[in-house]
Amino acid sequence: MRALTWTAMSPPVMSRTATSTVNLRRISLRRDRVCVRATASSSATVSGGGVVEAVELAEIGERSKKWKWKGEYSANYFVKDSPEEVTPASQTVLLVHGFGASIPHWRRNINALSKNHTVYAIDLLGFGASDKPPGFSYTMESWAELILNFLEEVVQKPTILIGNSVGSLACVIAASESRGDLVKGLVLLNCAGGMNNKAVFDDWRIKLLMPLLLLIDFLLKQRGIASALFNRVKDRENLKNILTNVYGNKDNVDDTLVEIIAGPANTEGALDAFVSILTGPPGPNPIKLIPEITKPVLVLWGDQDGLTPLDGPVGKYFTSLPDQLPNFNLYVLQGVGHCPQDDRPDLVHERLLPWLAQLSST
């Protein structure tokens, strides 16, 4: 998730009243590479759109391993191999979460992916069960470097990066800096425009809020204020309210999801990471990096995302790409919020699994 989903002072999330039922349809635009997908019920639970088997949190914990980054920082990761025989269509994928999340945010996707592919997932430094070192300056560039080093030292094979929100942006930066076949392709789920909302992109909504964002920066640098705000944000009831605004499918905002976000927020170093990320530089502009990427890219975007909305500069840019770059495919998912992989995993799998299968033949 994007950084400001944590704060009680987030930009207002766009609300849309979904119709209870709509006819199943597929509207194809721009040479069939930009598609709007409507489902039988835009507010349906996952089981309403297709049964999705989630990995238990206990299994994720038991299968997780530690990797020493730069000989100093402990990074938590998970791996699950395909039980089937490896075929030419089998891929290796790395799942990269967004702000405030961690490996379990992919619990509804791991089993579907691991049926035919080798699945890695990682907790970025500052999140989940990875280190939250005191005094560390969190940047998009450092996360991208961590991803590339992880591919080089642990995975050691061409890999498709799959990211959500700031995790998507970290994957974009990593892909733009990688050489050879280390990064085989990209899947971007509601890609963020920056590490925090100081990445303006000429969005009038952010410009309007800029004085408030600068005030928040100042206040967060006061330890007592930052601690009080962080405690308020990570309160489970407040978290559930925030997540309800972020998700299109409200049924998936359950106690397990709240615990996935709240648990790591109560570990040592979480407050420092929170402050560093919200007050740090937004990072490289994806609009400048995307043209450098020649690998295949699949973009999936929830149309109810109020954090990176389709009608904002970032959303507009990504929806324009299939007309400009032949390696880009984009699908808009109706009734889905900022975290499609957990909001409506069935819709994500409908697009992601065939794309992975055909990648080996291109």
Short mmCIF file of C-alpha atoms in Angstrom, two decimals:
data_model
loop_
_atom_site.label_atom_id
_atom_site.label_comp_id
_atom_site.label_asym_id
_atom_site.label_seq_id
_atom_site.Cartn_x
_atom_site.Cartn_y
_atom_site.Cartn_z
CA MET A 1 0.00 0.00 0.00
CA ARG A 2 1.06 3.54 -0.54
CA ALA A 3 2.50 5.49 2.37
CA LEU A 4 -0.36 7.82 3.21
CA THR A 5 -2.86 4.99 3.60
CA TRP A 6 -1.36 4.75 7.10
CA THR A 7 -2.19 8.23 8.22
CA ALA A 8 -5.38 9.68 9.55
CA MET A 9 -4.57 12.75 7.43
CA SER A 10 -4.61 10.93 4.12
CA PRO A 11 -5.97 12.59 1.01
CA PRO A 12 -9.66 11.68 0.87
CA VAL A 13 -10.25 8.34 -0.76
CA MET A 14 -12.67 8.54 -3.65
CA SER A 15 -15.85 6.70 -2.85
CA ARG A 16 -18.02 5.14 -5.47
CA THR A 17 -21.31 3.38 -4.88
CA ALA A 18 -21.06 0.11 -6.75
CA THR A 19 -24.12 -1.30 -8.36
CA SER A 20 -25.18 -4.63 -6.90
CA THR A 21 -25.07 -6.46 -10.18
CA VAL A 22 -23.86 -5.75 -13.65
CA ASN A 23 -23.78 -7.88 -16.72
CA LEU A 24 -20.57 -9.72 -17.38
CA ARG A 25 -18.84 -7.76 -20.09
CA ARG A 26 -15.48 -6.89 -21.52
CA ILE A 27 -14.82 -3.56 -23.12
CA SER A 28 -11.70 -3.59 -25.24
CA LEU A 29 -9.90 -0.34 -25.97
CA ARG A 30 -6.70 0.62 -27.77
CA ARG A 31 -6.01 -2.47 -29.79
CA ASP A 32 -7.16 -4.81 -26.97
CA ARG A 33 -4.21 -3.92 -24.77
CA VAL A 34 -6.21 -1.69 -22.41
CA CYS A 35 -9.26 -3.47 -21.10
CA VAL A 36 -11.94 -2.60 -18.58
CA ARG A 37 -13.15 -5.71 -16.81
CA ALA A 38 -16.57 -5.66 -15.12
CA THR A 39 -17.65 -8.54 -12.95
CA ALA A 40 -20.98 -10.05 -11.96
CA SER A 41 -20.83 -8.17 -8.68
CA SER A 42 -18.45 -5.30 -8.18
CA SER A 43 -18.80 -5.57 -4.42
CA ALA A 44 -18.75 -9.38 -4.28
CA THR A 45 -16.52 -11.34 -1.95
CA VAL A 46 -13.67 -13.31 -3.46
CA SER A 47 -15.79 -16.45 -3.34
CA GLY A 48 -18.41 -14.59 -5.37
CA GLY A 49 -15.97 -14.18 -8.24
CA GLY A 50 -14.13 -17.46 -7.83
CA VAL A 51 -12.75 -19.50 -4.96
CA VAL A 52 -9.26 -18.44 -3.94
CA GLU A 53 -7.26 -20.62 -1.58
CA ALA A 54 -5.15 -18.55 0.79
CA VAL A 55 -1.94 -19.67 2.45
CA GLU A 56 -2.19 -19.80 6.23
CA LEU A 57 -0.10 -17.23 8.07
CA ALA A 58 1.48 -20.03 10.10
CA GLU A 59 2.76 -21.68 6.91
CA ILE A 60 4.24 -18.41 5.70
CA GLY A 61 6.04 -18.03 9.02
CA GLU A 62 7.32 -21.61 9.00
CA ARG A 63 8.61 -21.44 5.42
CA SER A 64 10.22 -18.02 5.72
CA LYS A 65 14.00 -17.69 5.68
CA LYS A 66 16.57 -14.99 6.44
CA TRP A 67 19.07 -13.47 4.04
CA LYS A 68 21.86 -11.13 5.09
CA TRP A 69 21.86 -8.06 2.88
CA LYS A 70 25.24 -6.34 2.57
CA GLY A 71 26.44 -8.57 5.39
CA GLU A 72 24.59 -6.35 7.85
CA TYR A 73 20.80 -6.31 7.49
CA SER A 74 18.51 -9.32 7.92
CA ALA A 75 15.85 -9.55 5.20
CA ASN A 76 12.95 -11.97 5.57
CA TYR A 77 11.82 -13.95 2.52
CA PHE A 78 9.55 -16.81 1.55
CA VAL A 79 9.83 -19.38 -1.23
CA LYS A 80 7.42 -22.00 -2.54
CA ASP A 81 8.28 -24.23 -5.46
CA SER A 82 5.78 -25.64 -7.90
CA PRO A 83 4.75 -29.21 -7.00
CA GLU A 84 4.41 -29.95 -10.70
CA GLU A 85 7.24 -30.82 -13.03
CA VAL A 86 9.02 -27.73 -14.30
CA THR A 87 7.97 -26.96 -17.87
CA PRO A 88 9.04 -24.30 -20.40
CA ALA A 89 5.99 -22.29 -19.27
CA SER A 90 7.16 -22.27 -15.63
CA GLN A 91 8.43 -18.93 -14.37
CA THR A 92 10.21 -17.64 -11.30
CA VAL A 93 8.42 -14.69 -9.70
CA LEU A 94 9.27 -12.34 -6.84
CA LEU A 95 6.39 -10.68 -4.96
CA VAL A 96 7.09 -7.21 -3.53
CA HIS A 97 4.55 -5.68 -1.14
CA GLY A 98 3.56 -2.04 -0.65
CA PHE A 99 3.88 0.37 2.27
CA GLY A 100 2.93 -1.03 5.66
CA ALA A 101 2.42 -4.52 4.26
CA SER A 102 4.59 -7.65 4.16
CA ILE A 103 4.76 -11.14 2.65
CA PRO A 104 1.34 -12.28 4.03
CA HIS A 105 -0.35 -9.58 1.94
CA TRP A 106 0.19 -12.08 -0.93
CA ARG A 107 -1.42 -14.99 0.95
CA ARG A 108 -4.31 -15.14 -1.53
CA ASN A 109 -1.96 -15.35 -4.53
CA ILE A 110 0.86 -17.69 -3.53
CA ASN A 111 -1.02 -20.98 -4.03
CA ALA A 112 -2.43 -19.98 -7.43
CA LEU A 113 1.03 -18.92 -8.63
CA SER A 114 2.94 -21.86 -7.15
CA LYS A 115 0.89 -24.45 -9.01
CA ASN A 116 3.08 -23.87 -12.05
CA HIS A 117 5.74 -21.38 -10.97
CA THR A 118 8.41 -20.90 -8.33
CA VAL A 119 7.29 -18.13 -5.99
CA TYR A 120 9.55 -15.91 -3.92
CA ALA A 121 8.29 -13.08 -1.72
CA ILE A 122 10.31 -10.63 0.34
CA ASP A 123 9.77 -8.21 3.20
CA LEU A 124 11.39 -4.93 2.23
CA LEU A 125 13.72 -3.47 4.83
CA GLY A 126 11.63 -1.60 7.39
CA PHE A 127 8.61 -3.88 7.05
CA GLY A 128 7.34 -7.28 8.11
CA ALA A 129 9.97 -9.51 9.71
CA SER A 130 12.92 -7.78 8.01
CA ASP A 131 15.23 -5.51 9.98
CA LYS A 132 14.19 -1.98 10.85
CA PRO A 133 17.66 -0.60 11.61
CA PRO A 134 17.93 2.57 13.69
CA GLY A 135 19.07 5.59 11.71
CA PHE A 136 18.53 3.94 8.33
CA SER A 137 17.45 6.35 5.59
CA TYR A 138 14.75 4.57 3.61
CA THR A 139 14.64 5.40 -0.08
CA MET A 140 13.11 3.89 -3.19
CA GLU A 141 16.63 3.39 -4.53
CA SER A 142 17.69 1.33 -1.50
CA TRP A 143 14.69 -0.98 -1.88
CA ALA A 144 15.43 -1.41 -5.60
CA GLU A 145 19.04 -2.26 -4.75
CA LEU A 146 17.84 -4.81 -2.20
CA ILE A 147 15.64 -6.45 -4.85
CA LEU A 148 18.45 -6.69 -7.38
CA ASN A 149 20.92 -8.04 -4.81
CA PHE A 150 18.33 -10.62 -3.73
CA LEU A 151 17.94 -11.81 -7.31
CA GLU A 152 21.71 -12.03 -7.74
CA GLU A 153 22.52 -13.77 -4.47
CA VAL A 154 19.45 -15.87 -3.64
CA VAL A 155 17.20 -16.46 -6.66
CA GLN A 156 20.01 -16.64 -9.24
CA LYS A 157 17.76 -17.00 -12.28
CA PRO A 158 15.73 -14.72 -14.57
CA THR A 159 12.77 -13.48 -12.56
CA ILE A 160 9.47 -11.70 -13.11
CA LEU A 161 8.96 -8.95 -10.54
CA ILE A 162 5.40 -8.51 -9.25
CA GLY A 163 4.79 -5.46 -7.08
CA ASN A 164 1.98 -3.49 -5.50
CA SER A 165 2.00 0.29 -4.91
CA VAL A 166 5.47 1.42 -3.75
CA GLY A 167 6.56 -2.20 -4.27
CA SER A 168 5.67 -1.73 -7.95
CA LEU A 169 7.76 1.43 -8.11
CA ALA A 170 10.71 -0.37 -6.48
CA CYS A 171 10.36 -3.06 -9.17
CA VAL A 172 10.30 -0.42 -11.93
CA ILE A 173 13.52 1.12 -10.58
CA ALA A 174 15.15 -2.31 -10.24
CA ALA A 175 14.17 -3.26 -13.80
CA SER A 176 15.50 0.02 -15.18
CA GLU A 177 18.85 -0.59 -13.46
CA SER A 178 19.21 -4.32 -14.14
CA ARG A 179 21.39 -5.70 -16.89
CA GLY A 180 21.04 -8.88 -18.90
CA ASP A 181 18.20 -11.29 -18.12
CA LEU A 182 18.10 -10.86 -14.35
CA VAL A 183 14.66 -9.23 -14.63
CA LYS A 184 12.55 -11.12 -17.17
CA GLY A 185 9.37 -9.05 -16.90
CA LEU A 186 7.24 -6.82 -14.68
CA VAL A 187 3.75 -6.98 -13.23
CA LEU A 188 2.62 -3.69 -11.69
CA LEU A 189 -0.47 -3.53 -9.48
CA ASN A 190 -1.61 0.08 -8.95
CA CYS A 191 1.92 1.45 -9.17
CA ALA A 192 2.70 4.38 -6.85
CA GLY A 193 4.16 7.60 -8.19
CA GLY A 194 6.60 7.93 -5.30
CA MET A 195 7.57 6.73 -1.83
CA ASN A 196 5.22 9.34 -0.40
CA ASN A 197 2.81 11.99 -1.64
CA LYS A 198 5.54 14.56 -2.24
CA ALA A 199 5.79 13.03 -5.71
CA VAL A 200 3.43 15.64 -7.13
CA PHE A 201 3.15 14.78 -10.83
CA ASP A 202 1.09 17.93 -11.34
CA ASP A 203 -1.83 16.42 -9.44
CA TRP A 204 -4.03 19.31 -8.27
CA ARG A 205 -5.17 17.20 -5.31
CA ILE A 206 -1.62 16.84 -4.01
CA LYS A 207 -0.78 20.46 -4.79
CA LEU A 208 -3.78 21.52 -2.74
CA LEU A 209 -2.57 19.40 0.16
CA MET A 210 1.12 20.32 -0.12
CA PRO A 211 1.12 22.86 2.77
CA LEU A 212 -0.49 20.19 4.96
CA LEU A 213 2.05 17.57 3.83
CA LEU A 214 4.92 19.91 4.70
CA LEU A 215 3.37 20.55 8.11
CA ILE A 216 3.07 16.78 8.65
CA ASP A 217 6.76 16.41 7.74
CA PHE A 218 7.68 18.98 10.38
CA LEU A 219 5.45 17.42 13.04
CA LEU A 220 6.70 13.90 12.34
CA LYS A 221 10.25 15.04 13.07
CA GLN A 222 9.13 15.80 16.64
CA ARG A 223 9.52 12.43 18.36
CA GLY A 224 6.63 12.81 20.78
CA ILE A 225 4.18 13.90 18.10
CA ALA A 226 5.34 11.17 15.71
CA SER A 227 4.91 8.51 18.38
CA ALA A 228 1.40 9.70 19.27
CA LEU A 229 0.36 9.81 15.61
CA PHE A 230 1.85 6.39 14.89
CA ASN A 231 0.07 4.85 17.88
CA ARG A 232 -3.19 6.32 16.65
CA VAL A 233 -2.68 5.04 13.11
CA LYS A 234 -1.76 1.49 14.12
CA ASP A 235 -4.75 1.16 16.44
CA ARG A 236 -6.61 -1.82 15.02
CA GLU A 237 -9.97 -0.07 14.76
CA ASN A 238 -8.41 2.90 12.96
CA LEU A 239 -6.49 0.56 10.68
CA LYS A 240 -9.65 -1.29 9.76
CA ASN A 241 -11.35 2.00 8.85
CA ILE A 242 -8.39 3.06 6.70
CA LEU A 243 -8.26 -0.32 4.94
CA THR A 244 -12.01 -0.22 4.31
CA ASN A 245 -11.46 3.00 2.36
CA VAL A 246 -8.56 1.47 0.43
CA TYR A 247 -10.36 -1.75 -0.60
CA GLY A 248 -13.21 -2.04 -3.08
CA ASN A 249 -14.19 -5.45 -1.73
CA LYS A 250 -14.96 -4.66 1.91
CA ASP A 251 -15.44 -8.33 2.81
CA ASN A 252 -11.70 -8.91 2.49
CA VAL A 253 -10.94 -6.31 5.16
CA ASP A 254 -10.95 -8.90 7.94
CA ASP A 255 -9.14 -9.38 11.24
CA THR A 256 -6.37 -11.31 9.50
CA LEU A 257 -5.61 -8.39 7.20
CA VAL A 258 -5.61 -5.96 10.12
CA GLU A 259 -3.17 -8.20 11.98
CA ILE A 260 -0.90 -8.43 8.91
CA ILE A 261 -0.55 -4.65 9.00
CA ALA A 262 -0.68 -4.04 12.75
CA GLY A 263 1.63 -6.85 13.90
CA PRO A 264 4.90 -5.60 12.34
CA ALA A 265 3.96 -2.01 13.27
CA ASN A 266 4.42 -2.98 16.92
CA THR A 267 8.00 -4.18 16.48
CA GLU A 268 11.16 -2.26 17.32
CA GLY A 269 12.18 0.25 14.66
CA ALA A 270 8.73 0.48 13.05
CA LEU A 271 8.19 4.08 14.20
CA ASP A 272 11.54 5.20 12.78
CA ALA A 273 10.74 3.50 9.45
CA PHE A 274 7.32 5.19 9.38
CA VAL A 275 8.82 8.64 9.94
CA SER A 276 11.73 8.15 7.52
CA ILE A 277 9.47 7.00 4.70
CA LEU A 278 6.85 9.72 5.10
CA THR A 279 9.40 12.53 5.42
CA GLY A 280 12.00 11.24 2.95
CA PRO A 281 12.46 11.98 -0.75
CA PRO A 282 9.74 10.56 -3.01
CA GLY A 283 12.28 8.82 -5.24
CA PRO A 284 12.71 8.55 -9.01
CA ASN A 285 9.86 9.52 -11.27
CA PRO A 286 8.41 6.36 -12.92
CA ILE A 287 7.43 8.42 -15.95
CA LYS A 288 11.13 8.92 -16.68
CA LEU A 289 12.04 5.27 -16.03
CA ILE A 290 9.30 3.39 -17.90
CA PRO A 291 10.59 4.19 -21.44
CA GLU A 292 13.90 2.53 -20.51
CA ILE A 293 12.21 -0.81 -19.84
CA THR A 294 12.01 -3.15 -22.81
CA LYS A 295 10.92 -6.31 -20.96
CA PRO A 296 7.25 -7.40 -21.09
CA VAL A 297 5.08 -5.47 -18.63
CA LEU A 298 1.58 -6.28 -17.36
CA VAL A 299 -0.25 -3.48 -15.53
CA LEU A 300 -3.39 -4.18 -13.48
CA TRP A 301 -5.25 -1.22 -11.97
CA GLY A 302 -8.24 -1.12 -9.63
CA ASP A 303 -10.66 1.57 -10.75
CA GLN A 304 -11.70 2.44 -7.19
CA ASP A 305 -8.19 3.42 -6.11
CA GLY A 306 -8.36 6.81 -4.43
CA LEU A 307 -4.60 6.89 -3.72
CA THR A 308 -3.40 6.57 -7.31
CA PRO A 309 -6.69 7.14 -9.16
CA LEU A 310 -7.07 6.47 -12.85
CA ASP A 311 -7.91 10.11 -13.49
CA GLY A 312 -4.77 11.32 -11.70
CA PRO A 313 -1.45 11.97 -13.48
CA VAL A 314 0.04 8.56 -12.60
CA GLY A 315 -3.09 6.64 -13.63
CA LYS A 316 -3.46 8.62 -16.86
CA TYR A 317 0.18 8.01 -17.74
CA PHE A 318 -0.04 4.26 -17.27
CA THR A 319 -3.29 3.94 -19.21
CA SER A 320 -1.64 5.75 -22.12
CA LEU A 321 1.30 3.34 -22.34
CA PRO A 322 -0.21 0.55 -24.49
CA ASP A 323 -0.62 3.08 -27.29
CA GLN A 324 3.01 4.11 -26.97
CA LEU A 325 4.97 0.98 -26.00
CA PRO A 326 4.37 -2.45 -27.57
CA ASN A 327 5.68 -4.33 -24.51
CA PHE A 328 2.89 -2.98 -22.25
CA ASN A 329 -0.50 -4.57 -21.52
CA LEU A 330 -2.94 -2.91 -19.12
CA TYR A 331 -6.24 -4.06 -17.65
CA VAL A 332 -8.53 -1.96 -15.49
CA LEU A 333 -10.36 -3.98 -12.83
CA GLN A 334 -13.77 -2.62 -11.90
CA GLY A 335 -14.83 -2.48 -8.28
CA VAL A 336 -11.23 -2.93 -7.09
CA GLY A 337 -9.16 -0.64 -4.87
CA HIS A 338 -5.46 0.04 -4.32
CA CYS A 339 -4.39 -3.53 -3.52
CA PRO A 340 -5.90 -5.73 -6.26
CA GLN A 341 -3.99 -8.87 -5.28
CA ASP A 342 -5.79 -9.04 -1.93
CA ASP A 343 -8.92 -7.07 -2.80
CA ARG A 344 -10.04 -9.26 -5.74
CA PRO A 345 -7.35 -11.91 -6.27
CA ASP A 346 -9.61 -13.87 -8.62
CA LEU A 347 -9.65 -10.97 -11.11
CA VAL A 348 -5.88 -10.58 -10.81
CA HIS A 349 -5.34 -14.28 -11.48
CA GLU A 350 -7.60 -14.14 -14.56
CA ARG A 351 -5.12 -11.75 -16.17
CA LEU A 352 -1.85 -12.69 -14.50
CA LEU A 353 -1.78 -16.48 -14.96
CA PRO A 354 -2.37 -16.51 -18.75
CA TRP A 355 0.14 -13.68 -19.18
CA LEU A 356 2.79 -15.71 -17.31
CA ALA A 357 1.97 -18.80 -19.36
CA GLN A 358 2.36 -17.04 -22.71
CA LEU A 359 5.53 -15.21 -21.66
CA SER A 360 7.70 -18.24 -22.37
CA SER A 361 6.54 -18.35 -26.00
CA THR A 362 7.36 -14.69 -26.73
#
